[in-house]
Coordinates of C-alpha atoms in Angstrom, one line a residue:
Chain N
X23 CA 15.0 -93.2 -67.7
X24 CA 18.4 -94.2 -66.5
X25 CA 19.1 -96.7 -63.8
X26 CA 20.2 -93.5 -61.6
X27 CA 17.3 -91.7 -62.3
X28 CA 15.4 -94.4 -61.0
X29 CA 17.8 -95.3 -58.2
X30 CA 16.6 -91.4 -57.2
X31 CA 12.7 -91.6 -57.9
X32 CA 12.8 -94.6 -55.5
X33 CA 14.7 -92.6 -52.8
X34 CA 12.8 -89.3 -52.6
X35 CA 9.3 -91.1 -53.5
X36 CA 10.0 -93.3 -50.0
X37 CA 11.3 -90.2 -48.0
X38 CA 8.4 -87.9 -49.5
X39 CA 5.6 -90.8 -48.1
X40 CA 7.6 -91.6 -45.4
X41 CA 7.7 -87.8 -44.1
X42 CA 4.0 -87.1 -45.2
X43 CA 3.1 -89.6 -42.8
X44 CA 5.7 -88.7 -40.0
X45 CA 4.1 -85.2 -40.1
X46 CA 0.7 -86.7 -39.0
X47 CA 1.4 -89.7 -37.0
X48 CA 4.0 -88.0 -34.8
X49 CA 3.3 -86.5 -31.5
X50 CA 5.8 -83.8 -31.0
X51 CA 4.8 -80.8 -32.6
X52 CA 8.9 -79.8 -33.6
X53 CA 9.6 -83.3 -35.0
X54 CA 6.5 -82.9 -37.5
X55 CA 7.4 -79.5 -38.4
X56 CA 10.9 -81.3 -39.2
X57 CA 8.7 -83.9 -41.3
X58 CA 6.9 -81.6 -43.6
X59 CA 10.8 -79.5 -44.3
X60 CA 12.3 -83.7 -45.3
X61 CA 8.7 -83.9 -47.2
X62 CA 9.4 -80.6 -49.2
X63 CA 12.8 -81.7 -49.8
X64 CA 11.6 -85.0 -51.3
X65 CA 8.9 -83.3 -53.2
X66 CA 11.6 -80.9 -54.7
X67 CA 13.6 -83.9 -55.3
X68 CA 10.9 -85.5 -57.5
X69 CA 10.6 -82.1 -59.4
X70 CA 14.0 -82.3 -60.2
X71 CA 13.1 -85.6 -62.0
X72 CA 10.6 -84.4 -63.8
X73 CA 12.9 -81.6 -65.5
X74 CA 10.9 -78.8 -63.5
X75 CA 14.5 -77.5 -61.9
X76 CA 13.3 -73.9 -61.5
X77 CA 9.8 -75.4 -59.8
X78 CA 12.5 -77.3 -57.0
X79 CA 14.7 -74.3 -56.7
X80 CA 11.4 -72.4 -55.6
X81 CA 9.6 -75.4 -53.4
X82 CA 13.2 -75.3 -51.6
X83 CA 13.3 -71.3 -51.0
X84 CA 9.6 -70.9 -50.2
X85 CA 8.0 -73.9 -48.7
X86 CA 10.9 -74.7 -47.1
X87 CA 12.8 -71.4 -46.5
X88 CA 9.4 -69.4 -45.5
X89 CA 6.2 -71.6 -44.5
X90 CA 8.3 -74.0 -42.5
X91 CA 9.7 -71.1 -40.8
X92 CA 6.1 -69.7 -40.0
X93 CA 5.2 -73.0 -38.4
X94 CA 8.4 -72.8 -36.8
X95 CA 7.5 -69.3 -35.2
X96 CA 3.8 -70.5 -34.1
X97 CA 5.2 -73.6 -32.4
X98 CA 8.1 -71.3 -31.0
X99 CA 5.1 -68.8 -29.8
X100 CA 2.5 -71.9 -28.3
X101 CA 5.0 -73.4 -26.8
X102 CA 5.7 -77.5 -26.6
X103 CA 3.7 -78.0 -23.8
X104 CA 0.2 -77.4 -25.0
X105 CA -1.9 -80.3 -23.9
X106 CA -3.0 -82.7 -25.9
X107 CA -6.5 -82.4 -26.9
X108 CA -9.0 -85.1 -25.4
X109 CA -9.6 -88.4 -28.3
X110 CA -13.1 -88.3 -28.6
X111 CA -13.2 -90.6 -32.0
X112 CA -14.7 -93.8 -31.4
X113 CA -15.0 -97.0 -32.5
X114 CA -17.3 -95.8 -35.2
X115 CA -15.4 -93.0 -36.9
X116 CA -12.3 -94.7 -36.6
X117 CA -13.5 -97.5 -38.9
X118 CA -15.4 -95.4 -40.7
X119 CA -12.2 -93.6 -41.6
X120 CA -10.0 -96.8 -42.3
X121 CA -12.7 -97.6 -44.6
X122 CA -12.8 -94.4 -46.4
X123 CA -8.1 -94.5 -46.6
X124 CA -8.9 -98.0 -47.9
X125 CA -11.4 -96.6 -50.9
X126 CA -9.3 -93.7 -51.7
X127 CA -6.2 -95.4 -51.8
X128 CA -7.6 -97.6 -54.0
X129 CA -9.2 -95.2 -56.6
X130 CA -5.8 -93.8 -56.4
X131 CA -3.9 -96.8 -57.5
X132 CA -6.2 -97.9 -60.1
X133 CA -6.2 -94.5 -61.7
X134 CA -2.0 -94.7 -61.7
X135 CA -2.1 -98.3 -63.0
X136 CA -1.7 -97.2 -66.8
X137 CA 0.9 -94.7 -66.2
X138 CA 4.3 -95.6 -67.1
X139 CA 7.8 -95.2 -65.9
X140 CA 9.1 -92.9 -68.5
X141 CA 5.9 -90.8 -67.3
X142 CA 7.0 -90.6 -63.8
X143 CA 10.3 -89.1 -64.3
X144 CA 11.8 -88.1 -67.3
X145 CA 15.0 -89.1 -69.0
X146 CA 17.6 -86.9 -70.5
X147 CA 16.5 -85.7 -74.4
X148 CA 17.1 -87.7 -77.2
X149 CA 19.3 -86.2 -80.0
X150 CA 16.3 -85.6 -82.5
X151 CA 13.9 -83.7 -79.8
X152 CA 14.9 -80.5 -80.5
X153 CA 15.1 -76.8 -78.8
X154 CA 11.5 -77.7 -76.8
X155 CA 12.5 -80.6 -74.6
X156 CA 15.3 -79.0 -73.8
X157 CA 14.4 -76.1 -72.4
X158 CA 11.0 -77.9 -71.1
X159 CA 11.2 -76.9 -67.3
X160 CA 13.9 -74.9 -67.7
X161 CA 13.5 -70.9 -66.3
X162 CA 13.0 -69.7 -69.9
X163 CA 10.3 -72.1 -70.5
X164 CA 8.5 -71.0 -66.8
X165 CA 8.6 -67.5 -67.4
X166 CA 7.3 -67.3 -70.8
X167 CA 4.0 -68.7 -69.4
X168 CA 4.1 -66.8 -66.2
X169 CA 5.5 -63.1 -67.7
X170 CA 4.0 -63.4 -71.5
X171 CA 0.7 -66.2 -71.4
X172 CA -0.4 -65.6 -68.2
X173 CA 0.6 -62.0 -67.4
X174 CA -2.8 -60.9 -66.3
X175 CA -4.0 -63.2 -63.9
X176 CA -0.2 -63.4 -62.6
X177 CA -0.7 -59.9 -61.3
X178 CA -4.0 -59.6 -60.5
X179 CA -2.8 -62.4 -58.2
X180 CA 0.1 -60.3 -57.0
X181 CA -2.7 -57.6 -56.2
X182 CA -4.6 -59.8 -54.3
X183 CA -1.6 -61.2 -52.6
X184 CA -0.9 -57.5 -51.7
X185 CA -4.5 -56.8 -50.4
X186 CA -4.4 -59.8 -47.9
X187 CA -1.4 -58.7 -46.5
X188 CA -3.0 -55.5 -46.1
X189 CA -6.0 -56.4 -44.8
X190 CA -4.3 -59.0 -42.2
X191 CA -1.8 -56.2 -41.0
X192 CA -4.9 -54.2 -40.2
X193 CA -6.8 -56.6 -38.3
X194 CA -3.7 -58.6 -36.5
X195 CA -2.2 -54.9 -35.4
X196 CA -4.5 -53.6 -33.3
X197 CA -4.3 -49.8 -32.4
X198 CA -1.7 -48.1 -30.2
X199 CA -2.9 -46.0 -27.5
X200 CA -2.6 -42.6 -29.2
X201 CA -5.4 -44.1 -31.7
X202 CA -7.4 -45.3 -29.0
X203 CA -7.4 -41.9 -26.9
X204 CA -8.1 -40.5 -30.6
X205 CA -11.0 -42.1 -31.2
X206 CA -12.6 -41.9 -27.9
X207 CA -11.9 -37.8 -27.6
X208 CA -13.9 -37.8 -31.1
X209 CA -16.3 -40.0 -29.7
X210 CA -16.6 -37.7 -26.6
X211 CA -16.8 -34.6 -29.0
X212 CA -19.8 -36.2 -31.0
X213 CA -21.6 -37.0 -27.5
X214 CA -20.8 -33.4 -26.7
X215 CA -22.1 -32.1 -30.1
X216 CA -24.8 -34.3 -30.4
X217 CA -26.6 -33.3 -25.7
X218 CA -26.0 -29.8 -27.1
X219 CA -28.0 -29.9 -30.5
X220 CA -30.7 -31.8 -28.3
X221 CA -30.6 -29.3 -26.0
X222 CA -30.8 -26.6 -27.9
X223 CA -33.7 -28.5 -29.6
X224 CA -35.3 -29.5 -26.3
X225 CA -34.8 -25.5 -25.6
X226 CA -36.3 -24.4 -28.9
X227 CA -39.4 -27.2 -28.5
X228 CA -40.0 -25.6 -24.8
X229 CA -40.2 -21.7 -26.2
X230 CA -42.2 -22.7 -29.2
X231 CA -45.1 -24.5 -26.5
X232 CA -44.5 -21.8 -24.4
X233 CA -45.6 -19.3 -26.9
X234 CA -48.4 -21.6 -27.8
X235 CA -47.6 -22.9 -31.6
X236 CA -47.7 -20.2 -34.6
X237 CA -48.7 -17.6 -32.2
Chain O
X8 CA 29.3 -77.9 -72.2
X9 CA 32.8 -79.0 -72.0
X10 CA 33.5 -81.2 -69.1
X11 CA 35.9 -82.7 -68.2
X12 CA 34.4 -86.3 -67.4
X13 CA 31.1 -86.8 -70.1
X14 CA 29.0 -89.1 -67.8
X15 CA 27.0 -86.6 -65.5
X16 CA 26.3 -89.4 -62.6
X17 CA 29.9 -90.2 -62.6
X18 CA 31.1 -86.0 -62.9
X19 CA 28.8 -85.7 -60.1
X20 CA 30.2 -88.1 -57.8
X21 CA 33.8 -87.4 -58.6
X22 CA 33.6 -83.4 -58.1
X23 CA 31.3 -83.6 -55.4
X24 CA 34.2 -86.2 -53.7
X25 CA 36.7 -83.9 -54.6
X26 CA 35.4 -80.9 -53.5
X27 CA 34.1 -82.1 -49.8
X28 CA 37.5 -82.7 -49.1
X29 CA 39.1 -80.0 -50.6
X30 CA 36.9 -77.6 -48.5
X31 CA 37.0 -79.8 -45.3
X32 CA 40.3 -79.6 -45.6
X33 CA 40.8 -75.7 -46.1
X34 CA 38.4 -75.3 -43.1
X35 CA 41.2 -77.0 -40.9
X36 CA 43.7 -74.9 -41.8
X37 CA 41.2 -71.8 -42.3
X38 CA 40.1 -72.3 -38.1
X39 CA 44.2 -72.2 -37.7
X40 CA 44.7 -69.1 -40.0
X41 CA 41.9 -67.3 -37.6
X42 CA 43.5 -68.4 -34.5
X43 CA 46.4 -66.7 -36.0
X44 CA 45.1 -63.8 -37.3
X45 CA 43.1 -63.4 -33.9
X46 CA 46.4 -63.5 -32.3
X47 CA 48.3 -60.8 -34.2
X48 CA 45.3 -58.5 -33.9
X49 CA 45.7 -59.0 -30.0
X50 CA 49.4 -59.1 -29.8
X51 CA 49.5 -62.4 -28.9
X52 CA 51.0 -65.7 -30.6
X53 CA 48.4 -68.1 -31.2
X54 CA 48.8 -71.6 -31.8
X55 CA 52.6 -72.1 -31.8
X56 CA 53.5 -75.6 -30.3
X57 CA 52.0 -78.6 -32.9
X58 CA 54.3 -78.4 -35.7
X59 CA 56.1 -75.6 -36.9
X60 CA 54.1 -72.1 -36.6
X61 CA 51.3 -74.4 -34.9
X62 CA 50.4 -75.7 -38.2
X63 CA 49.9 -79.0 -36.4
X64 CA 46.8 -78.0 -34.6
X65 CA 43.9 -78.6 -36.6
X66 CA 44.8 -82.3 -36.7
X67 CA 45.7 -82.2 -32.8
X68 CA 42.2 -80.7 -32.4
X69 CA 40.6 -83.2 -34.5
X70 CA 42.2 -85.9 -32.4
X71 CA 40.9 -84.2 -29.8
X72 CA 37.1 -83.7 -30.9
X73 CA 36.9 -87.3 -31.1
X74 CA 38.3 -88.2 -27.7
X75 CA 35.7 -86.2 -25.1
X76 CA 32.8 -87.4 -24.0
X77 CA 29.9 -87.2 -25.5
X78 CA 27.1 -85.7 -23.0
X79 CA 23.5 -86.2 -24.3
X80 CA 21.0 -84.0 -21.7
X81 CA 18.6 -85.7 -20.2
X82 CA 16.1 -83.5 -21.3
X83 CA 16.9 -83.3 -25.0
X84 CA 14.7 -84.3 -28.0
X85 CA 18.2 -87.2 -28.6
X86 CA 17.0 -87.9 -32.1
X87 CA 17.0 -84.4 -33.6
X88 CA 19.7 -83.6 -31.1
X89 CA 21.6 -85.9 -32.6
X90 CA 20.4 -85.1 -36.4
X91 CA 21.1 -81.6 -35.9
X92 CA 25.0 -81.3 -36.1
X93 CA 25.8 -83.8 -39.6
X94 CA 22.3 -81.6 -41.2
X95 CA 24.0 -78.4 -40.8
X96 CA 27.3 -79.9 -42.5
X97 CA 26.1 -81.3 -44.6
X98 CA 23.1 -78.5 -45.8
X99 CA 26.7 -76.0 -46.1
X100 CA 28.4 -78.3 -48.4
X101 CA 25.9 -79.0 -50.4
X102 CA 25.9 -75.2 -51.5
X103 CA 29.3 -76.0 -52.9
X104 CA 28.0 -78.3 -55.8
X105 CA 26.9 -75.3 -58.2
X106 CA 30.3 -73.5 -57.4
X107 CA 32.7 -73.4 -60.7
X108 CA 36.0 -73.6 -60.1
X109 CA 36.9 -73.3 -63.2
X110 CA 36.0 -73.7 -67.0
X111 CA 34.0 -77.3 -67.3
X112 CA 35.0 -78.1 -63.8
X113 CA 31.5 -77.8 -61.4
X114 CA 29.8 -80.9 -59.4
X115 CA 26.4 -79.8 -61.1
X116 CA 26.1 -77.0 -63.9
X117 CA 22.6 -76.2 -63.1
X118 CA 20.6 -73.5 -64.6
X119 CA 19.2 -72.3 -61.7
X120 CA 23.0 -72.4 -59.6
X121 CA 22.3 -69.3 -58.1
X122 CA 18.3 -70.2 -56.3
X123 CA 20.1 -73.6 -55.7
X124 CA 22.9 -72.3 -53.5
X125 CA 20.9 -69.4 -51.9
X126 CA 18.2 -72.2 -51.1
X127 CA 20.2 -74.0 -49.6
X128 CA 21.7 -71.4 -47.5
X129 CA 18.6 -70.5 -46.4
X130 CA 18.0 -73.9 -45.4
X131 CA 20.8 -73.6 -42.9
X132 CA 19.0 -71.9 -40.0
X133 CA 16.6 -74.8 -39.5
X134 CA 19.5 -77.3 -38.3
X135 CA 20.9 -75.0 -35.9
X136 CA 17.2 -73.9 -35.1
X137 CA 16.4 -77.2 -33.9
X138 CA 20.2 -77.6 -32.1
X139 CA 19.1 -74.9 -30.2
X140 CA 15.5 -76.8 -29.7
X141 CA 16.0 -80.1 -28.7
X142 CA 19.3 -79.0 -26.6
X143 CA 16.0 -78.3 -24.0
X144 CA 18.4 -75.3 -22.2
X145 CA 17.2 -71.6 -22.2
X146 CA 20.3 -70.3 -23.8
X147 CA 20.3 -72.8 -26.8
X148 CA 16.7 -72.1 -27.2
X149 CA 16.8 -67.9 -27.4
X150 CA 20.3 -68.7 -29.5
X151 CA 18.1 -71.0 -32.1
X152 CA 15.1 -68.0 -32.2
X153 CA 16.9 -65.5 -33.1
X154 CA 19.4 -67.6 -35.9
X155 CA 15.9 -68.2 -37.0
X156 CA 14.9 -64.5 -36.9
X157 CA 18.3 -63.1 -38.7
X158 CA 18.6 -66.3 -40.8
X159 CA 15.3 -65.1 -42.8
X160 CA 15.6 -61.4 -42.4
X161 CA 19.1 -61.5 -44.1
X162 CA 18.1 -64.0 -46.8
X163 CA 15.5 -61.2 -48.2
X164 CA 18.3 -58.8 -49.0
X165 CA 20.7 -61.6 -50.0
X166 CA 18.8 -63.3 -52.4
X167 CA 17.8 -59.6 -54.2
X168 CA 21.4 -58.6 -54.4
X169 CA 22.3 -61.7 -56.1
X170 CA 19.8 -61.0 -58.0
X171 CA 21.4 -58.2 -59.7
X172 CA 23.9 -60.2 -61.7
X173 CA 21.4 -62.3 -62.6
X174 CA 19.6 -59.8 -64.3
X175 CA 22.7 -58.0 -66.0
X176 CA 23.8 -61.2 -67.4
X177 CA 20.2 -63.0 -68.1
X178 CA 20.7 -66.0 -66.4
X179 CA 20.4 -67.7 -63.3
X180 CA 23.6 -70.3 -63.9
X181 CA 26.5 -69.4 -61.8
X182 CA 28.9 -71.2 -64.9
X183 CA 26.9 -68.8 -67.4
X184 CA 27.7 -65.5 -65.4
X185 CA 31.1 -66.0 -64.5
X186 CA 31.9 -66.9 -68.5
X187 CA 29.6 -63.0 -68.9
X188 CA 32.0 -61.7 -67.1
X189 CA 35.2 -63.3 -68.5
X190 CA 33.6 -62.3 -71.8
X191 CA 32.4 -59.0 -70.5
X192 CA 33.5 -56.9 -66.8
X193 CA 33.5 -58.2 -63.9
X194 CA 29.7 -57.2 -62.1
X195 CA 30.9 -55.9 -59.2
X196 CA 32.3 -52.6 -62.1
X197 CA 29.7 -53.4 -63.6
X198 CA 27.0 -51.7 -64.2
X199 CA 29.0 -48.5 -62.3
X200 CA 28.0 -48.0 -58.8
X201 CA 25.1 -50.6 -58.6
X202 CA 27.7 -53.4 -58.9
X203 CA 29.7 -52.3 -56.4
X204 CA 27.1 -51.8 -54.0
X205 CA 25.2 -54.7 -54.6
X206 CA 28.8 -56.8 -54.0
X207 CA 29.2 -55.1 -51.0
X208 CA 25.6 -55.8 -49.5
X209 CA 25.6 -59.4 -50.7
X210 CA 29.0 -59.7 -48.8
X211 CA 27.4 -57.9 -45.9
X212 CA 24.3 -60.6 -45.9
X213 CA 26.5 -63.9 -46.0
X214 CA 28.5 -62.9 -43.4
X215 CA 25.1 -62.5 -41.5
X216 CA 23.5 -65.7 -43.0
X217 CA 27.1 -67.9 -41.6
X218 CA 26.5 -65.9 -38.4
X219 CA 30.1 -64.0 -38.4
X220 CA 30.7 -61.2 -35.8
X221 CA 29.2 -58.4 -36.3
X222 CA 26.4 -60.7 -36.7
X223 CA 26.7 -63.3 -34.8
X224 CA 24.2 -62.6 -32.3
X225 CA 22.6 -66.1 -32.2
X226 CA 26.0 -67.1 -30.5
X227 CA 27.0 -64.0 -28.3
X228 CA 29.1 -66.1 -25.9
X229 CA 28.9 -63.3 -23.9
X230 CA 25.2 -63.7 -23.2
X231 CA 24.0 -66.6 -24.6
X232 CA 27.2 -69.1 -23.5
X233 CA 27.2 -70.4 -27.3
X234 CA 24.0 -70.4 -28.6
X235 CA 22.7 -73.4 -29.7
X236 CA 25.0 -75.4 -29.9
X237 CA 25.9 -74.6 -25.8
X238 CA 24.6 -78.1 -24.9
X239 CA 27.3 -79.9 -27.5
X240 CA 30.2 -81.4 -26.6
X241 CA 33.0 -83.5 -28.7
X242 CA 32.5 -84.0 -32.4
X243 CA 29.2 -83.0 -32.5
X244 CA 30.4 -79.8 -31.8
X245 CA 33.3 -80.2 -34.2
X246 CA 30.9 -80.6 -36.9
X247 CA 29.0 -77.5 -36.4
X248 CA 32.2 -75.4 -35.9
X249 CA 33.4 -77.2 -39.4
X250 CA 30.1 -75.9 -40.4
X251 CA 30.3 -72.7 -40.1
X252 CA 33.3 -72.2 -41.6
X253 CA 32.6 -74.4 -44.6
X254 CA 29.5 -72.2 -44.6
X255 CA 31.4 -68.4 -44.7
X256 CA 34.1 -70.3 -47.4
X257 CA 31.1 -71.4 -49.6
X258 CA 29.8 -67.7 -49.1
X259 CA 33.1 -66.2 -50.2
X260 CA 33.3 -68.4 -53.3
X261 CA 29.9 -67.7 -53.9
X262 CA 30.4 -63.8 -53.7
X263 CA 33.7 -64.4 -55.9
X264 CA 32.1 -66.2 -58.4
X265 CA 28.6 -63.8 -58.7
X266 CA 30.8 -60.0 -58.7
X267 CA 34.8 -61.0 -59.1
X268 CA 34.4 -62.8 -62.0
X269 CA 35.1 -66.3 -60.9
X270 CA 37.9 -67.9 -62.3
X271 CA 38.7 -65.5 -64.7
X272 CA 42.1 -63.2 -64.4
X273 CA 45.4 -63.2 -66.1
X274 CA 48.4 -65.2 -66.3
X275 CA 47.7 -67.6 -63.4
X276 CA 45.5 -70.7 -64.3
X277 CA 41.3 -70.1 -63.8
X278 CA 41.4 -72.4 -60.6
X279 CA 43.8 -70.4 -58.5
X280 CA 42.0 -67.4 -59.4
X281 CA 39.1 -68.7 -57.7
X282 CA 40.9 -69.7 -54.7
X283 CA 43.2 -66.8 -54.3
X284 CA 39.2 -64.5 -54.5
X285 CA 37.8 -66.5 -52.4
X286 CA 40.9 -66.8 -49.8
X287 CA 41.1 -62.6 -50.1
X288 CA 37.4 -62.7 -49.4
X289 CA 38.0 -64.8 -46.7
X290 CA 40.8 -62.9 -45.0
X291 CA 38.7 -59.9 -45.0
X292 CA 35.6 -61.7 -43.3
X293 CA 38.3 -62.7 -40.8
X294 CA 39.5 -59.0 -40.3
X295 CA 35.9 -57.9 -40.1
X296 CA 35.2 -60.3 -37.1
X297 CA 38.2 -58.8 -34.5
X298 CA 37.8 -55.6 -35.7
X299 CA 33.9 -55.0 -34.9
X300 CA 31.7 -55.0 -32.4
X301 CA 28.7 -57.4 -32.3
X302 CA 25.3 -55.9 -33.2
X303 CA 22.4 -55.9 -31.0
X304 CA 19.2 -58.3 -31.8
X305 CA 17.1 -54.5 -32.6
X306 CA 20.0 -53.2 -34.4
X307 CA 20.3 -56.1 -36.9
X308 CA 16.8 -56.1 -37.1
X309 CA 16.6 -52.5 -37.8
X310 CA 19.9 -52.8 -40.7
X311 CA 18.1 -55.5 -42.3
X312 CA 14.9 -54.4 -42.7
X313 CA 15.4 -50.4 -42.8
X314 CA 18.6 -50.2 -45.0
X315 CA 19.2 -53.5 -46.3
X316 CA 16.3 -54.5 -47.6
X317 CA 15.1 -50.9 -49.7
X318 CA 18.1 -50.7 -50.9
X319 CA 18.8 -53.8 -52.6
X320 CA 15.3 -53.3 -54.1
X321 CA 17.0 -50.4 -55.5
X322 CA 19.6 -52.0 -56.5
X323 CA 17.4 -54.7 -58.5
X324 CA 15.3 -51.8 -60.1
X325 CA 18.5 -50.0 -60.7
X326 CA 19.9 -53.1 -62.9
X327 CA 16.9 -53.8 -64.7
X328 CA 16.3 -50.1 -65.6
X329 CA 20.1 -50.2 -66.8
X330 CA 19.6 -53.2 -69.1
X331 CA 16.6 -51.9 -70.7
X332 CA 18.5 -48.4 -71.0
X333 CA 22.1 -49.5 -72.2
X334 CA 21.4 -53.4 -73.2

């Protein structure tokens, strides 16, 4: 890896860590949002490192472009002044928690000990690597594995996708007032329906005691 | 590749130098070319006292920028108040790094050009999202919703028209289509019908995404004062009027470069090709803004999503069904 590459692992690895933790620490619901959009940046950043340059394109236009933009509409739509709920961590969970950070972060580090620069971001191809390194990442490379190797689960994912959207549309929209009047006129009709049939049943019970049974 | 300079870190910084100033400085003289435009359109003069024709007046206004006060309100969020104006700069310029401007000349060939620059152009309504935001002033904040609103709805049809090039030509690099079409026809003949259309839509949707009349209903001075950005004062407001029209330039040489064919025409060299598209692109966005009326929030709504958005999709099944059909 060249000096620049490295020069630009170190820049969006410290702006990636230091927006992931912005996003949590900070109190202000807007500046976090703003957090997570530098965070996506960064990570996009670090994909472009690793030769994934469709994979950035992407985290830029979706993460950024549309689930930042959701979280900006819910913020927009609870408003900034939403109080704060009460702390009700104590001494225990808090130290309970530091505890846990500490034994994760550690796990974490041991476990990236043997990994090597080169492995962290990779360096331009060398002369004798051929056709595969260089299109390794490249949109080619992504959608032969999304549109040829994995074509099935792709769009039974797509499917699903469409079904959610479906399914959240139906419960989120409610129904207008026609389809409420609708409903309850049917409902009325089946009450109606369903006093006369016992009527008429009650009526047919009272003539057959009347005539005293099989007469 | 040919380029010009072999080291990419070096060919990076050098192009990316050169081109920030060659489009901050076309944006200087592009605000006094609309004043003057403005001005014939209403029978007036324009500009006509700094330097001969007014030609002065950019720098005079610069100057000027710089010397007013700069008002912070006492209610704003002052740190992404202040990070708001040099983000939305700076997010428009960076769309200009995939931009060829001629053979072997480009900051960054990429091979995804085209998602980088619309990425990044989506991008832009965040900036002026939180301008609006932190400026804590009703007008700013109802100016930053709804450049939110239109910056999202418009990118949907945007990024599907450009992506009808993209599939004529196979590929997703902005160098790699306008050499298809030097080698080929320009897209916006080509295929017949869809191309034109498409080029016409996708002009349509940038002049929404850089929030030009008739689109420029986040602004509406005659509503909304101006937007988000009614709290700014002095340079910070400089910088997101440089913006904007660093952002419809960027647009223009982006729509040049994805349906005109880039640099390619005869006689004159590749690079004023370029130029002279993008500067005829330009003139009409220009044209379009004093000659038409600004678009209610329902109405652009309703153009998106109703017309804009089927009919691009129509426009991408359209190309795809014509390369599988004629190759």
């Amino acid at each position: 890896m060249t000096a620049g590459g490295e020069a630009l692992f170190a820049f969006c690895a410290l702006v990636a860590v230091l927006s992931a933790l912005g996003t949590v620490i900070v109190h202000s619901p807007i500046r976090a949002a703003m957090s997570l959009l530098a965070h996506i940046i960064a990570l996009s950043g670090l994909f472009l490192l690793l030769h994934a340059q469709l994979l950035a394109a992407l985290q830029m236009l979706v993460y950024a472009g549309a689930v930042v933009v959701l979280f900006v509409f819910v913020i927009m739509m609870i408003g900034p002044s939403v109080p704060e709920p009460p702390v009700l961590r104590g001494m225990v969970t808090k130290t309970a928690a530091i505890a846990i950070m500490v034994v994760l972060t550690a796990i974490l580090a041991f476990s990236l000990m043997p990994v090597h620069m080169p492995d962290i971001a990779l360096g331009p191809c060398l002369p004798g690597e051929g056709a595969e390194c260089d299109q390794f990442g490249g949109v080619g490379a992504f959608s032969q594995s999304l549109f040829l190797d994995g074509l099935v689960p792709f769009e039974l994912i797509s499917v699903l996708l469409t079904v959610a959207i479906v399914g959240a549309i139906a419960v989120a929209r409610g129904r207008s007032r026609e389809e409420v009047a609708a409903s309850q006129h049917k409902r009325d009709a089946q009450a109606k329906a369903a006093a006369e049939q016992g009527a008429r049943e009650q009526a047919m019970a009272a003539e057959v005691s009347a005539h005293g049974g099989h007469g | 590749m040919g380029h010009l300079i072999a080291n990419a870190w070096l060919r990076g910084l050098v192009h990316g130098a050169l081109l920030i100033t060659v489009l901050m400085t076309a944006v200087a003289w592009i605000s006094w070319f609309e004043r003057k435009f403005a001005a014939r359109v209403q029978s007036r003069l324009g500009p006509t006292m700094v330097g001969p024709a007014g030609l002065l007046q950019p720098i005079a206004d610069a100057f000027k920028m710089f010397q007013k006060e700069d008002i912070i309100p006492r209610g704003a969020d002052s740190l992404l108040f202040r990070l708001a104006p040099p983000l939305t700069l700076f997010l428009s310029l960076a769309t200009a790094a995939v931009l060829p401007i001629m053979p072997g000349m480009l900051a960054s060939d990429l091979d995804i050009g085209v998602l980088y620059a619309l990425a990044f152009s989506g991008l832009l309504a965040f900036p002026i999202w939180v301008a609006g935001w932190s400026s804590a002033n009703k007008y700013a904040l109802l100016g930053g919703m709804r450049m939110v609103a239109q910056g999202i709805s418009y990118e949907i049809p945007m990024v599907l028209c450009a992506l009808v090039p993209v599939v004529v030509t196979g590929s997703l690099s902005l160098s790699e289509i306008v050499k298809y079409q030097a080698a080929h026809h320009w897209l916006v003949f080509w295929p017949p019908g869809i191309g034109v259309i498409a080029f016409v839509l996708f002009f349509t949707t940038a002049l929404a995404e850089s929030n030009r009349i008739p689109f420029d209903i986040p602004e509406a001075e005659s509503e909304l004062v101006a937007g988000p950005t009614t709290e700014y004062t002095a340079i910070r407001f400089g910088l997101f009027a440089s913006a904007e029209y660093a952002h419809s330039v960027v647009s223009c040489a982006l729509a040049s470069a994805l349906f005109l064919g880039g640099w390619d025409g005869p006689v004159l060299p590749p690079s004023v090709w370029m130029l002279l598209k993008t500067a005829a692109l330009f003139v009409i966005v220009t044209w379009v803004r004093w000659s038409l009326l600004r678009l209610r929030s329902d109405q652009l709504m309703a153009l998106c999503w109703k017309y804009l958005v089927p009919v691009s999709l129509a426009l991408v099944l359209g190309a795809g069904a014509w390369v599988y059909v004629v190759g």
